[in-house]
Short mmCIF file of C-alpha atoms in Angstrom, two decimals:
data_model
loop_
_atom_site.label_atom_id
_atom_site.label_comp_id
_atom_site.label_asym_id
_atom_site.label_seq_id
_atom_site.Cartn_x
_atom_site.Cartn_y
_atom_site.Cartn_z
CA LEU A 1 17.80 9.55 5.07
CA ARG A 2 17.06 11.02 8.49
CA CYS A 3 14.56 13.81 9.03
CA LEU A 4 15.83 17.20 10.20
CA ASN A 5 13.40 19.70 11.66
CA THR A 6 15.01 23.13 11.74
CA THR A 7 11.89 24.96 12.97
CA GLY A 8 10.86 22.83 15.92
CA GLU A 9 11.70 19.95 18.19
CA MET A 10 11.27 16.24 17.68
CA LEU A 11 7.85 15.10 18.91
CA ALA A 12 8.95 11.79 20.40
CA ALA A 13 11.59 9.08 20.13
CA GLN A 14 11.82 5.45 21.12
CA ASN A 15 14.23 2.56 20.75
CA TYR A 16 13.19 -1.07 20.53
CA THR A 17 14.42 -4.43 19.33
CA TRP A 18 12.40 -5.87 16.51
CA GLY A 19 13.16 -9.57 16.95
CA GLY A 20 10.76 -10.46 14.17
CA HIS A 21 10.84 -12.86 11.27
CA ALA A 22 9.19 -13.38 7.90
CA GLU A 23 5.79 -13.89 9.53
CA SER A 24 5.97 -10.66 11.57
CA PRO A 25 5.07 -7.08 10.65
CA ALA A 26 7.92 -4.98 9.27
CA PRO A 27 10.53 -3.53 11.68
CA ASP A 28 9.24 0.03 11.22
CA THR A 29 5.56 -0.83 11.79
CA ALA A 30 5.61 0.10 15.50
CA CYS A 31 7.03 3.51 14.60
CA LEU A 32 4.46 3.98 11.86
CA ILE A 33 1.63 3.19 14.29
CA ALA A 34 3.11 5.57 16.88
CA CYS A 35 2.97 8.33 14.25
CA GLN A 36 -0.60 7.38 13.39
CA ASP A 37 -1.60 7.70 17.04
CA ASN A 38 0.02 11.13 17.36
CA SER A 39 -2.17 13.79 15.75
CA ASP A 40 0.81 16.18 15.44
CA CYS A 41 3.04 13.64 13.70
CA ASN A 42 3.44 14.02 9.93
CA HIS A 43 6.79 12.29 9.38
CA PHE A 44 8.80 9.56 11.06
CA SER A 45 12.41 8.47 10.71
CA VAL A 46 13.54 4.92 11.43
CA PHE A 47 17.05 3.56 11.83
CA TYR A 48 17.21 -0.22 11.41
CA ASN A 49 20.15 -2.56 12.00
CA SER A 50 19.37 -6.02 10.66
CA THR A 51 22.37 -7.54 12.46
CA THR A 52 21.28 -6.52 15.97
CA GLU A 53 17.60 -6.01 15.00
CA GLU A 54 17.68 -2.71 16.88
CA VAL A 55 15.29 0.02 15.74
CA GLN A 56 15.40 3.74 16.50
CA CYS A 57 12.17 5.68 15.91
CA GLU A 58 11.77 9.47 15.73
CA LEU A 59 8.52 11.39 15.18
CA PHE A 60 8.30 14.85 13.62
CA GLU A 61 5.62 17.41 12.89
CA GLU A 62 7.74 18.96 10.14
CA CYS A 63 10.61 17.61 8.09
CA ASN A 64 12.44 20.49 6.43
CA SER A 65 15.27 18.37 5.08
CA CYS A 66 16.91 14.98 5.36
CA SER A 67 20.50 14.19 6.21
CA LEU A 68 22.80 11.26 6.92
CA LYS A 69 25.20 11.56 9.83
CA GLU A 70 28.78 10.51 9.23
CA SER A 71 28.53 7.99 12.07
CA ASP A 72 25.78 6.18 10.19
CA THR A 73 27.60 5.75 6.86
CA SER A 74 28.36 2.07 7.55
CA PHE A 75 24.73 1.33 6.69
CA GLU A 76 22.90 1.72 3.41
CA SER A 77 20.46 4.65 3.58
CA LYS A 78 17.60 5.09 1.15
CA PHE A 79 14.50 7.27 0.86
CA ILE A 80 11.33 5.16 0.68
CA PRO A 81 8.18 6.72 -0.82
CA HIS A 82 5.14 6.60 1.44
CA GLU A 83 3.27 4.01 -0.63
CA GLN A 84 6.16 1.59 -1.11
CA THR A 85 5.85 -1.79 0.59
CA VAL A 86 9.31 -3.31 0.21
CA SER A 87 11.18 -4.68 3.19
CA LEU A 88 13.01 -2.10 5.29
CA LYS A 89 16.70 -1.66 4.49
CA ASP A 90 19.54 -1.09 6.95
CA GLY A 91 20.10 2.56 7.79
CA TRP A 92 17.83 5.59 8.07
CA THR A 93 14.55 5.90 6.20
CA THR A 94 12.11 8.79 6.48
CA THR A 95 8.46 8.36 5.63
CA SER A 96 5.58 10.81 5.39
CA LYS A 97 2.47 9.94 7.34
CA TYR A 98 -0.28 8.81 5.03
CA GLY A 99 -3.34 11.04 5.06
CA ASP A 100 -7.02 10.25 5.22
CA SER A 101 -8.39 8.19 2.34
CA TYR A 102 -11.74 8.84 0.68
CA ILE A 103 -13.87 6.98 -1.82
CA HIS A 104 -16.02 9.15 -4.08
CA THR A 105 -19.02 7.42 -5.60
CA ARG A 106 -21.82 8.28 -7.98
CA ILE A 107 -24.63 6.25 -9.49
CA THR A 108 -24.50 6.36 -13.27
CA GLN A 109 -26.04 4.43 -16.14
CA VAL A 110 -24.31 1.98 -18.45
CA VAL A 111 -25.77 -0.03 -21.29
CA PRO A 112 -25.31 -3.80 -20.81
CA GLY A 113 -23.23 -5.42 -23.53
CA VAL A 114 -21.98 -2.07 -24.84
CA LYS A 115 -18.81 -0.17 -23.99
CA THR A 116 -19.81 2.99 -22.14
CA PRO A 117 -17.23 5.83 -22.27
CA PHE A 118 -16.19 7.68 -19.11
CA ALA A 119 -13.81 10.55 -18.40
CA ILE A 120 -12.53 10.88 -14.83
CA ASP A 121 -9.66 13.09 -13.68
CA GLY A 122 -8.36 13.49 -17.22
CA HIS A 123 -8.49 9.77 -18.04
CA ASP A 124 -10.74 8.39 -20.78
CA PHE A 125 -11.81 4.75 -20.56
CA ASN A 126 -14.69 2.39 -21.30
CA VAL A 127 -16.78 0.29 -18.93
CA LYS A 128 -18.66 -2.76 -20.13
CA ILE A 129 -20.99 -5.07 -18.22
CA PRO A 130 -22.55 -8.28 -19.58
CA LYS A 131 -25.95 -8.30 -21.20
CA LYS A 132 -28.93 -9.23 -19.07
CA ASP A 133 -29.17 -12.99 -18.39
CA GLU A 134 -25.70 -13.60 -19.85
CA LYS A 135 -23.00 -15.30 -17.84
CA ALA A 136 -20.26 -13.15 -16.33
CA LYS A 137 -16.58 -14.10 -16.17
CA CYS A 138 -15.01 -12.70 -13.03
CA ILE A 139 -11.69 -12.93 -11.25
CA VAL A 140 -12.33 -13.82 -7.59
CA TRP A 141 -9.62 -12.74 -5.15
CA GLY A 142 -9.60 -13.25 -1.40
CA ASP A 143 -7.13 -13.01 1.48
CA PRO A 144 -4.07 -12.65 -0.77
CA CYS A 145 -1.81 -11.13 1.89
CA ILE A 146 0.46 -9.28 -0.54
CA SER A 147 2.56 -7.42 2.05
CA SER A 148 4.08 -7.99 5.50
CA LYS A 149 3.98 -4.28 6.30
CA PHE A 150 1.37 -4.71 9.02
CA VAL A 151 0.85 -8.47 9.42
CA GLY A 152 3.00 -11.54 8.91
CA CYS A 153 2.72 -12.70 5.32
CA SER A 154 5.39 -15.30 4.61
CA PHE A 155 3.33 -17.15 1.97
CA GLY A 156 2.55 -13.89 0.20
CA GLU A 157 6.26 -13.24 -0.16
CA TYR A 158 7.05 -16.88 -1.00
CA PHE A 159 4.53 -16.95 -3.86
CA ASP A 160 5.23 -13.34 -4.85
CA ALA A 161 1.49 -12.60 -4.57
CA TYR A 162 1.90 -8.85 -5.09
CA GLU A 163 3.74 -8.95 -8.42
CA LYS A 164 1.83 -11.94 -9.77
CA SER A 165 -1.54 -10.36 -8.96
CA VAL A 166 -0.63 -7.07 -10.65
CA THR A 167 0.78 -8.86 -13.71
CA MET A 168 -2.24 -11.16 -13.98
CA LEU A 169 -4.80 -8.35 -13.86
CA ASN A 170 -2.89 -6.08 -16.23
CA GLN A 171 -2.23 -8.75 -18.84
CA LEU A 172 -5.76 -10.19 -18.80
CA SER A 173 -7.20 -6.68 -19.10
CA GLU A 174 -5.41 -6.21 -22.42
CA VAL A 175 -7.38 -9.11 -23.91
CA ASP A 176 -10.85 -7.95 -24.94
CA ASP A 177 -13.67 -9.69 -23.04
CA SER A 178 -11.21 -11.83 -21.06
CA PHE A 179 -13.14 -11.11 -17.85
CA ASP A 180 -16.07 -8.93 -16.84
CA CYS A 181 -15.44 -8.03 -13.21
CA PHE A 182 -13.04 -8.27 -10.29
CA ILE A 183 -14.40 -9.63 -7.00
CA MET A 184 -12.50 -9.12 -3.73
CA LEU A 185 -13.81 -11.36 -0.95
CA GLY A 186 -12.28 -9.61 2.05
CA ASP A 187 -9.04 -9.33 4.04
CA ASN A 188 -7.72 -7.84 0.84
CA PHE A 189 -4.67 -5.80 1.83
CA TYR A 190 -4.24 -5.99 5.63
CA ASP A 191 -3.63 -2.28 5.40
CA SER A 192 -3.55 -0.05 8.50
CA ASP A 193 -3.12 3.33 6.84
CA GLY A 194 -3.74 3.00 3.10
CA ARG A 195 -0.21 2.74 1.73
CA VAL A 196 -0.45 -0.91 0.65
CA THR A 197 -3.80 -0.33 -1.05
CA VAL A 198 -2.58 2.78 -2.88
CA SER A 199 0.60 1.01 -3.99
CA PHE A 200 -1.40 -1.87 -5.47
CA TRP A 201 -3.93 0.26 -7.36
CA LYS A 202 -1.20 2.52 -8.73
CA ARG A 203 0.40 -0.51 -10.36
CA LEU A 204 -2.78 -1.51 -12.20
CA SER A 205 -3.33 -0.34 -15.77
CA LEU A 206 -6.25 1.89 -16.71
CA ALA A 207 -7.82 -1.07 -18.52
CA ALA A 208 -7.67 -3.17 -15.35
CA LYS A 209 -9.10 -0.40 -13.19
CA SER A 210 -11.99 0.10 -15.62
CA LYS A 211 -13.37 -3.37 -14.81
CA PRO A 212 -16.36 -3.34 -12.44
CA LEU A 213 -15.22 -4.06 -8.88
CA ILE A 214 -17.23 -5.97 -6.28
CA TYR A 215 -15.56 -5.27 -2.96
CA ILE A 216 -16.34 -7.02 0.33
CA LEU A 217 -14.71 -5.74 3.52
CA GLY A 218 -13.12 -8.26 5.86
CA ASN A 219 -12.26 -7.65 9.49
CA HIS A 220 -8.66 -6.85 8.52
CA ASP A 221 -9.84 -4.17 6.07
CA ILE A 222 -11.51 -2.08 8.77
CA CYS A 223 -9.29 0.15 10.90
CA LYS A 224 -10.33 1.71 14.17
#
């Protein structure tokens, strides 16, 4: 679907040839970054032709509606939610610019070895940490490269790192005391605007997200 702005003009447009491969960022990444760099841009539309590898990029401040021109009906067109990380399809796609991300923290007390109940944003769950001087069983995860949205990630796609990681964490979390914490060693999502990170955490169950998280930032986790 292509963005239509009935109340104002298009902010900018550019055409380029992707010429990438499995180890390159996605065809729409250059357009996404152009929207990021434009403070007035809130939406961008991309037309991709996988045969010629030509890409058409359009930036918009407002997107009142979406439409498909008759001349473009030879290509499959599909709306892609902002957090989705699948490969770009032929045709027009319109994406909303991802907003600023925030982490809210608070120091609270839990009793080691005992399930401590919490209620956050309407969700009730328990958090449990090991008793003092007891061993902890943790899943250690580093540099998984689960998406080629912003960097080349051929091995991540080959090994299906995204789906297998989500399935592993969700299934293990259903087994009581299967693991105590989740450690991320850095270069975790190669994410330039938050969409890959949000997509991953949305797929995790409440039980998985209730496990204590030890998070180390790598150089690819820090955006300018």
